[in-house]
């Protein structure tokens, strides 16, 4: 890993090079002196495999406001000496840094943490060196314990303390001098009684009130800090400077609701941005955080697609919102049927009043009628016959869309124009963007756009809609997208779901990719939803909302269990809103809105569900059942603070069991990893089903569960320690 | 991974920086022009996750003479364009480079290979760009197949061909011109008949002899090369320059035999280097390649250890060879009892005559009587009482050894002195060194020493004896050691052995660490060997010799089944040769020498056993049995050539089954991965047991095996395809 490179590289690489150079110059001697200067102060420790890290620091890792960033690295040296390992972190590019000691884990791994409480870039690096005093202290204790004479060793220790005293300020110097004194004047070795004042100063305590001995003094809590503060200069290995980019909490935790403004139509009101305002209270009632609108711009007429995407539109067909641009209206215009820019401003304000974000769609492509086609023909690909190349994936054709030509020599103007589009909407209060097909535009463009925009507007969130190959999807996340759509919609069965979520959460992917889980989108009506009935919708909702801190649904089709495809084998909706205005009866008694609301309320009330890092799967003896937990515990290594990063005021553990079979009752035995749940084996505990309000008293393993898809296909348990005051009443 | 950095980094990072810079300077415009210059020719592909690679190129990866180095990388770009990916490689630091096309694997992975036929460093890098012609050819074919009119597309293609023609030399230009001509003059699109000469030149053939069409021409084998040769300049992504260090074959494949020269004593001859010469034919008969001698230098008398390592030696105790130095004799002297430097020269020559390497021990530490103690006191640690610090791992003490102080300010002289020791023995024909406890000396020293020595003597092999923590062990391998001792001796049971060997062979560890497997050493008599009797020795020998291309035994104790520990729970031998001269009766009827010879002959005759990369484990339904194979097949991705890297003249597959239970007969059913064995399902095949000479005709799966530890605890099958002329006669 690249961290290792600079870690011990600087010196190490010199030596051979220098040696070669000097041997090749006949006049020079063996060359040691020359190398001597070059290599003086070579550090012995190695720092490797630093996390979080994206391609050796090529990209910033991701963090969010209030998060406690957990830094780990392999740090080790030759021999048996003890090391000191420090984590230095610095908010922003010029902020003042702070340094904390890292603590050893098994297998030469070290861990340190720092809180991030400002948006933007934070830098961190690791320093490591040999801790001669700690090494001496460990060895002298071992020798004494073996009954060896340590007189001379105590002199050695005194020498180390004196060296520290020479470096120390007036505050510490007297104590260090006194300590050195004690070490040379120790008639009975470590058993020798020590000066009471010094012992008190360093917090040394003798066994059961007896006068503290030198042995006690060396174990005194105050001693390590005293010596660390006054460590004499010595060779230190330093990792490269690494970066985390801190975004607001919404980047890490949020429930999205996608709706087509033009379908907010009611018998008397046409679908408009004003209509969206009238839907907001609904959306709030359902508990969502982000309302995402497909493109709201004028729609081209040339080659406009008709209902169900047929090549030719009828006179009343509204066309696809992704065929952007008509007349003078392009990416910064509002479709006249939807209203005006002022209506958009009113919508944004109304949403803000309700604590909602409005997310707009960035679809960087044009209809043949987009003003840029006439104003900037150089931004498009022209064929020999003079025509402009429309979008194709041969033999598929999308005549209603002209892709932009990022290979144009005029690309700098194109890049700036696209950035201006983003800045325009930011100017109107939009801080969340869902980006359409980013994988069909150059990586370098996105890296530049996101870096440039977030330097000025660190609050802006970009969601990548790249349903493409895994490595392309990951690259977009690495280069800066805040969140990414995933393959979740197509992952079925307990093995597939566990493997996929584990890859996202427990590999280095977690350093750069934040998953946003969608059971459906206007382009994706999975076969499972087509055939599984309401139980499939409930199941996929619970999975998305509890496996993912970020998730979203495309409604009203989702809560109204819309499940008919355009044709057999297609994932397109019949009468898709992409090409038609739909009238939705939100009052339908079979609407899942209430269930959605309940699940979102559970999400909000349980901080364990506000992050993905603590996701763990538990064994069930029935593959039709999936069992997993998320925790919000101080001990949790990847624990994230909800607000400012401190120990949670109220530890929180959620255990979910889902029946993946939409037709039959399934039951099985859970084998819980109690440690992961913050429980002590043997201790009984209470699980409270937040969906049904039932609660049970459990202890140890295994536990029987049974789920009927036609009632509720899942348990979402809050797990209470027996001593938890918030635990519900007695057992059933 | 660091490769990704330069891959698309150079441009990408500029853009935002430049943009920021320009926005911050009020006078400048949006800054596009400035960026324009900086970013012109930005490459769209990304190159990531290049193998082989050690810490992003910080260290060279390992290869050996005649090896076919297999390079893989993730290469992908935005959109759907086809890419060209090329591997450029260059022997030495100034050699001429060659370029080969890489071929696509699933999941955006690409592979290319190059042969290394010179010792020392070879460099390689990867280039990738968009292949506009291949993209066009793919798309036009798809359009035509869908019955779309491609007239205009053919003009587009003609444009690409003309661009190539402008770049082409007189050789290719006429053909390209002719091709362009065909494309614009194609009345019936791809169905149009094409000029016969051009078609013949490019190797185009019509269906069943019919006149070739444009469609056939675009599929012609000669076309891709023609266009690739004349590719117009365009943006290209380039990976960092990476390195492999090529060592001789012995670094990859060899059987080691360790013996104490002083124990070659016979009733009439004392143990000397001359005695070792008299043992060489034995060693050759047993089939070993390397004879490793513990230190042959004068041994100190101060604090000399007695028999079984007791603190005080008797008058006749010879002391530990690792307590180096007496009088004027240090690391470049030969112990007078063993003979003279001339005897060593004679031994080296005698070994060379027999195709053997003599390996010496580099133990960089001194006895209190070493000349350096007087001549260079500054190379040792002095305690306040004036004494020199002896080796300790408190509370353990090694008073007969003074460690060298690598923290001394005089370290450059110390480094050079140690290098001089190595050069001295190289001067006497030694090219293999077993390095004692390298993990107790600084990493930087070893990196410098190995790099410096192998620049002048690329044939020299260093074996790292670092029985320490995993990451320290790996670091030493990364920084340059040719081979490493491993934890093999302590890995037991099929699960443990499979997991450990898989880590060594199938993870990135394989890029830098070559395992050398030892069932025993003078320091390691495992409990398994203490208690398992001869079957344990046979079992561990077969495992070491067939799991590892490099392995070794410490003899005669191994073949004479020496198994009594110094004390219960100890891994030290009773009457260890480390502290005593032993008389071995090599003629004992129960000696395993014959079995060892047979196993080593099998190793030598089967190239599949000359490398580790092809090791694969196969399923057995009995955990007491371990089943694995090694292959030497052209298709094998990590195939290594035995001589110069070409397809093996004689494909070779070895299948091993070992009974890990030393007491009872074990039987089970094998489920072979036939593809891994180069076999076609359904095809019968012959397995020939090279230990017992039995052979069986098998087909498909499963296969029954039964092994009696008291007869032979293993099968070493050679697997023959039915058509293999070398297959033994009919079935039994």
Coordinates of N, CA, C and O in Angstrom, one line a residue, chain A residues 107-183:
Chain A
X107 N -1.8 -8.1 16.0 CA -1.2 -8.2 14.6 C -0.6 -6.9 14.1 O -0.8 -6.6 12.9
X108 N 0.0 -6.1 15.0 CA 0.7 -4.9 14.6 C -0.2 -3.8 14.0 O 0.3 -3.0 13.2
X109 N -1.5 -3.9 14.3 CA -2.4 -2.9 13.8 C -2.6 -1.9 14.9 O -2.5 -2.2 16.1
X110 N -2.7 -0.6 14.5 CA -2.8 0.5 15.5 C -4.1 1.3 15.1 O -4.4 1.4 14.0
X111 N -4.7 1.9 16.2 CA -6.0 2.6 15.9 C -6.0 4.0 16.6 O -5.5 4.0 17.8
X112 N -6.5 5.0 16.0 CA -6.7 6.3 16.6 C -7.9 6.9 16.0 O -8.4 6.4 14.9
X113 N -8.5 7.8 16.6 CA -9.8 8.4 16.1 C -9.7 10.0 16.2 O -8.9 10.5 17.0
X114 N -10.4 10.6 15.3 CA -10.6 12.1 15.5 C -12.0 12.5 15.0 O -12.6 11.8 14.1
X115 N -12.6 13.5 15.7 CA -13.9 13.9 15.3 C -13.8 15.0 14.2 O -12.9 15.8 14.2
X116 N -14.8 15.0 13.3 CA -14.8 16.0 12.3 C -16.1 16.8 12.5 O -17.2 16.3 12.4
X117 N -15.9 18.1 12.7 CA -17.1 18.9 13.0 C -17.1 20.2 12.2 O -17.7 21.2 12.5
X118 N -16.4 20.1 11.0 CA -16.5 21.2 10.0 C -16.6 20.5 8.6 O -16.0 19.4 8.4
X119 N -17.4 21.1 7.7 CA -17.5 20.6 6.4 C -16.1 20.8 5.6 O -15.3 21.6 6.0
X120 N -15.9 20.0 4.6 CA -14.8 20.2 3.7 C -13.7 19.2 4.1 O -13.9 18.2 4.7
X121 N -12.5 19.5 3.6 CA -11.4 18.5 3.7 C -10.7 18.6 5.1 O -10.5 19.6 5.6
X122 N -10.4 17.4 5.6 CA -9.6 17.2 6.8 C -8.4 16.4 6.4 O -8.5 15.5 5.7
X123 N -7.2 16.7 7.0 CA -6.0 16.0 6.6 C -5.6 15.2 7.9 O -5.8 15.7 9.0
X124 N -4.9 14.1 7.6 CA -4.4 13.4 8.8 C -3.1 12.6 8.3 O -2.9 12.3 7.1
X125 N -2.2 12.4 9.2 CA -1.1 11.5 9.0 C -0.6 10.9 10.3 O -1.1 11.2 11.4
X126 N 0.2 9.9 10.1 CA 0.6 9.1 11.3 C 2.2 9.2 11.4 O 2.9 9.2 10.5
X127 N 2.6 9.3 12.7 CA 4.0 9.4 13.0 C 4.3 8.2 13.9 O 3.5 7.9 14.8
X128 N 5.5 7.6 13.8 CA 5.9 6.5 14.6 C 7.4 6.5 14.9 O 8.2 6.8 14.0
X129 N 7.8 6.1 16.0 CA 9.2 6.0 16.4 C 9.4 5.0 17.5 O 8.4 4.5 18.1
X130 N 10.6 4.7 17.8 CA 10.9 3.8 18.9 C 10.8 4.5 20.2 O 11.3 5.6 20.4
X131 N 10.0 3.9 21.2 CA 9.8 4.5 22.5 C 10.9 3.9 23.4 O 10.6 2.8 24.0
X132 N 12.0 4.5 23.5 CA 13.1 3.9 24.3 C 12.8 3.8 25.8 O 13.2 2.8 26.4
X133 N 12.1 4.8 26.3 CA 11.7 4.7 27.7 C 10.8 3.5 28.0 O 11.0 2.7 28.9
X134 N 9.7 3.4 27.2 CA 8.8 2.3 27.4 C 9.5 1.0 27.2 O 9.2 0.0 28.0
X135 N 10.4 0.9 26.3 CA 11.1 -0.3 26.1 C 11.9 -0.7 27.3 O 11.9 -1.8 27.9
X136 N 12.6 0.4 27.8 CA 13.4 0.2 29.0 C 12.6 -0.3 30.2 O 12.9 -1.2 30.9
X137 N 11.4 0.4 30.3 CA 10.5 0.1 31.5 C 10.1 -1.3 31.4 O 10.0 -2.0 32.4
X138 N 9.7 -1.7 30.3 CA 9.2 -3.1 30.1 C 10.3 -4.1 30.4 O 10.1 -5.1 31.2
X139 N 11.5 -3.8 29.9 CA 12.6 -4.8 30.1 C 13.0 -4.8 31.6 O 13.3 -5.9 32.2
X140 N 13.1 -3.7 32.2 CA 13.6 -3.6 33.6 C 12.7 -4.4 34.5 O 13.1 -5.1 35.4
X141 N 11.4 -4.2 34.2 CA 10.4 -4.9 35.0 C 10.5 -6.4 34.9 O 10.5 -7.2 35.8
X142 N 10.7 -6.8 33.6 CA 10.9 -8.3 33.3 C 12.1 -8.8 34.0 O 12.1 -9.9 34.6
X143 N 13.2 -8.0 34.0 CA 14.4 -8.5 34.7 C 14.2 -8.6 36.2 O 14.6 -9.6 36.8
X144 N 13.6 -7.6 36.7 CA 13.4 -7.6 38.2 C 12.5 -8.7 38.6 O 12.8 -9.5 39.5
X145 N 11.4 -8.9 37.8 CA 10.5 -10.0 38.1 C 11.3 -11.4 38.1 O 10.9 -12.3 38.9
X146 N 12.3 -11.5 37.3 CA 13.1 -12.7 37.2 C 14.2 -12.7 38.3 O 15.1 -13.6 38.2
X147 N 14.2 -11.7 39.1 CA 15.1 -11.7 40.2 C 16.5 -11.3 39.8 O 17.5 -11.5 40.5
X148 N 16.7 -10.7 38.6 CA 18.0 -10.3 38.1 C 18.3 -8.9 38.8 O 17.5 -8.2 39.1
X149 N 19.6 -8.7 38.9 CA 20.1 -7.5 39.5 C 19.9 -6.4 38.5 O 20.4 -6.5 37.3
X150 N 19.2 -5.3 38.8 CA 18.9 -4.3 37.8 C 19.6 -2.9 38.1 O 19.3 -1.9 37.6
X151 N 20.6 -3.0 39.0 CA 21.2 -1.7 39.4 C 21.7 -0.9 38.2 O 21.4 0.2 38.0
X152 N 22.4 -1.6 37.3 CA 23.0 -0.9 36.2 C 21.8 -0.5 35.2 O 21.9 0.6 34.7
X153 N 20.8 -1.3 35.1 CA 19.7 -1.0 34.2 C 19.0 0.3 34.7 O 18.5 1.1 34.0
X154 N 18.9 0.5 36.1 CA 18.3 1.7 36.6 C 19.1 2.9 36.2 O 18.6 4.0 35.9
X155 N 20.4 2.7 36.2 CA 21.3 3.9 35.7 C 20.9 4.2 34.2 O 20.8 5.3 33.9
X156 N 20.8 3.1 33.5 CA 20.4 3.3 32.0 C 19.1 4.1 32.0 O 19.0 5.1 31.3
X157 N 18.1 3.7 32.8 CA 16.8 4.5 32.8 C 17.0 5.9 33.2 O 16.5 6.8 32.6
X158 N 17.9 6.1 34.3 CA 18.1 7.5 34.7 C 18.7 8.3 33.6 O 18.3 9.5 33.4
X159 N 19.5 7.7 32.7 CA 20.1 8.4 31.6 C 18.9 8.9 30.6 O 18.9 10.0 30.2
X160 N 18.0 8.0 30.4 CA 16.8 8.4 29.5 C 16.0 9.5 30.1 O 15.6 10.4 29.4
X161 N 15.8 9.4 31.4 CA 15.0 10.5 32.1 C 15.8 11.8 32.1 O 15.2 12.8 31.8
X162 N 17.1 11.7 32.2 CA 17.8 13.0 32.2 C 17.8 13.6 30.8 O 17.6 14.8 30.7
X163 N 17.8 12.8 29.8 CA 17.7 13.3 28.4 C 16.4 14.0 28.2 O 16.3 15.1 27.7
X164 N 15.3 13.4 28.8 CA 14.0 14.1 28.7 C 14.0 15.4 29.5 O 13.5 16.4 29.1
X165 N 14.7 15.4 30.7 CA 14.7 16.6 31.5 C 15.4 17.7 30.7 O 14.9 18.9 30.8
X166 N 16.4 17.4 30.0 CA 17.1 18.4 29.2 C 16.2 19.1 28.2 O 16.2 20.3 28.0
X167 N 15.2 18.3 27.7 CA 14.3 18.9 26.7 C 13.1 19.6 27.4 O 12.5 20.4 26.8
X168 N 12.8 19.2 28.7 CA 11.6 19.6 29.3 C 11.6 21.1 29.6 O 12.6 21.7 29.7
X169 N 10.3 21.6 29.8 CA 10.2 23.0 30.2 C 10.2 23.1 31.8 O 10.3 22.0 32.4
X170 N 10.1 24.3 32.3 CA 10.2 24.5 33.8 C 9.1 23.6 34.5 O 9.3 23.2 35.6
X171 N 8.0 23.4 33.8 CA 6.9 22.6 34.4 C 7.3 21.2 34.8 O 7.2 20.8 35.9
X172 N 7.9 20.5 33.8 CA 8.2 19.1 34.0 C 9.6 18.8 34.5 O 9.9 17.8 35.1
X173 N 10.6 19.8 34.3 CA 12.0 19.5 34.6 C 12.2 19.0 36.0 O 12.9 18.0 36.2
X174 N 11.6 19.7 37.0 CA 11.9 19.3 38.4 C 11.5 17.8 38.6 O 12.3 17.0 39.2
X175 N 10.3 17.4 38.1 CA 9.9 16.0 38.3 C 10.8 15.0 37.7 O 11.2 14.0 38.3
X176 N 11.2 15.4 36.5 CA 12.1 14.4 35.8 C 13.4 14.3 36.5 O 14.0 13.2 36.7
X177 N 13.9 15.5 37.0 CA 15.2 15.4 37.8 C 15.0 14.5 39.0 O 15.8 13.6 39.3
X178 N 13.9 14.7 39.7 CA 13.6 13.9 40.9 C 13.5 12.4 40.5 O 14.1 11.6 41.2
X179 N 12.9 12.1 39.4 CA 12.7 10.7 39.0 C 14.1 10.1 38.7 O 14.4 9.0 39.2
X180 N 15.0 10.9 38.0 CA 16.3 10.4 37.7 C 17.0 10.1 39.0 O 17.7 9.0 39.2
X181 N 16.9 11.0 39.9 CA 17.5 10.9 41.3 C 17.0 9.5 41.9 O 17.8 8.7 42.4
X182 N 15.7 9.3 41.9 CA 15.2 8.1 42.5 C 15.8 6.8 41.8 O 16.1 5.8 42.5
X183 N 16.0 6.9 40.5 CA 16.5 5.7 39.8 C 17.9 5.4 40.2 O 18.3 4.2 40.3

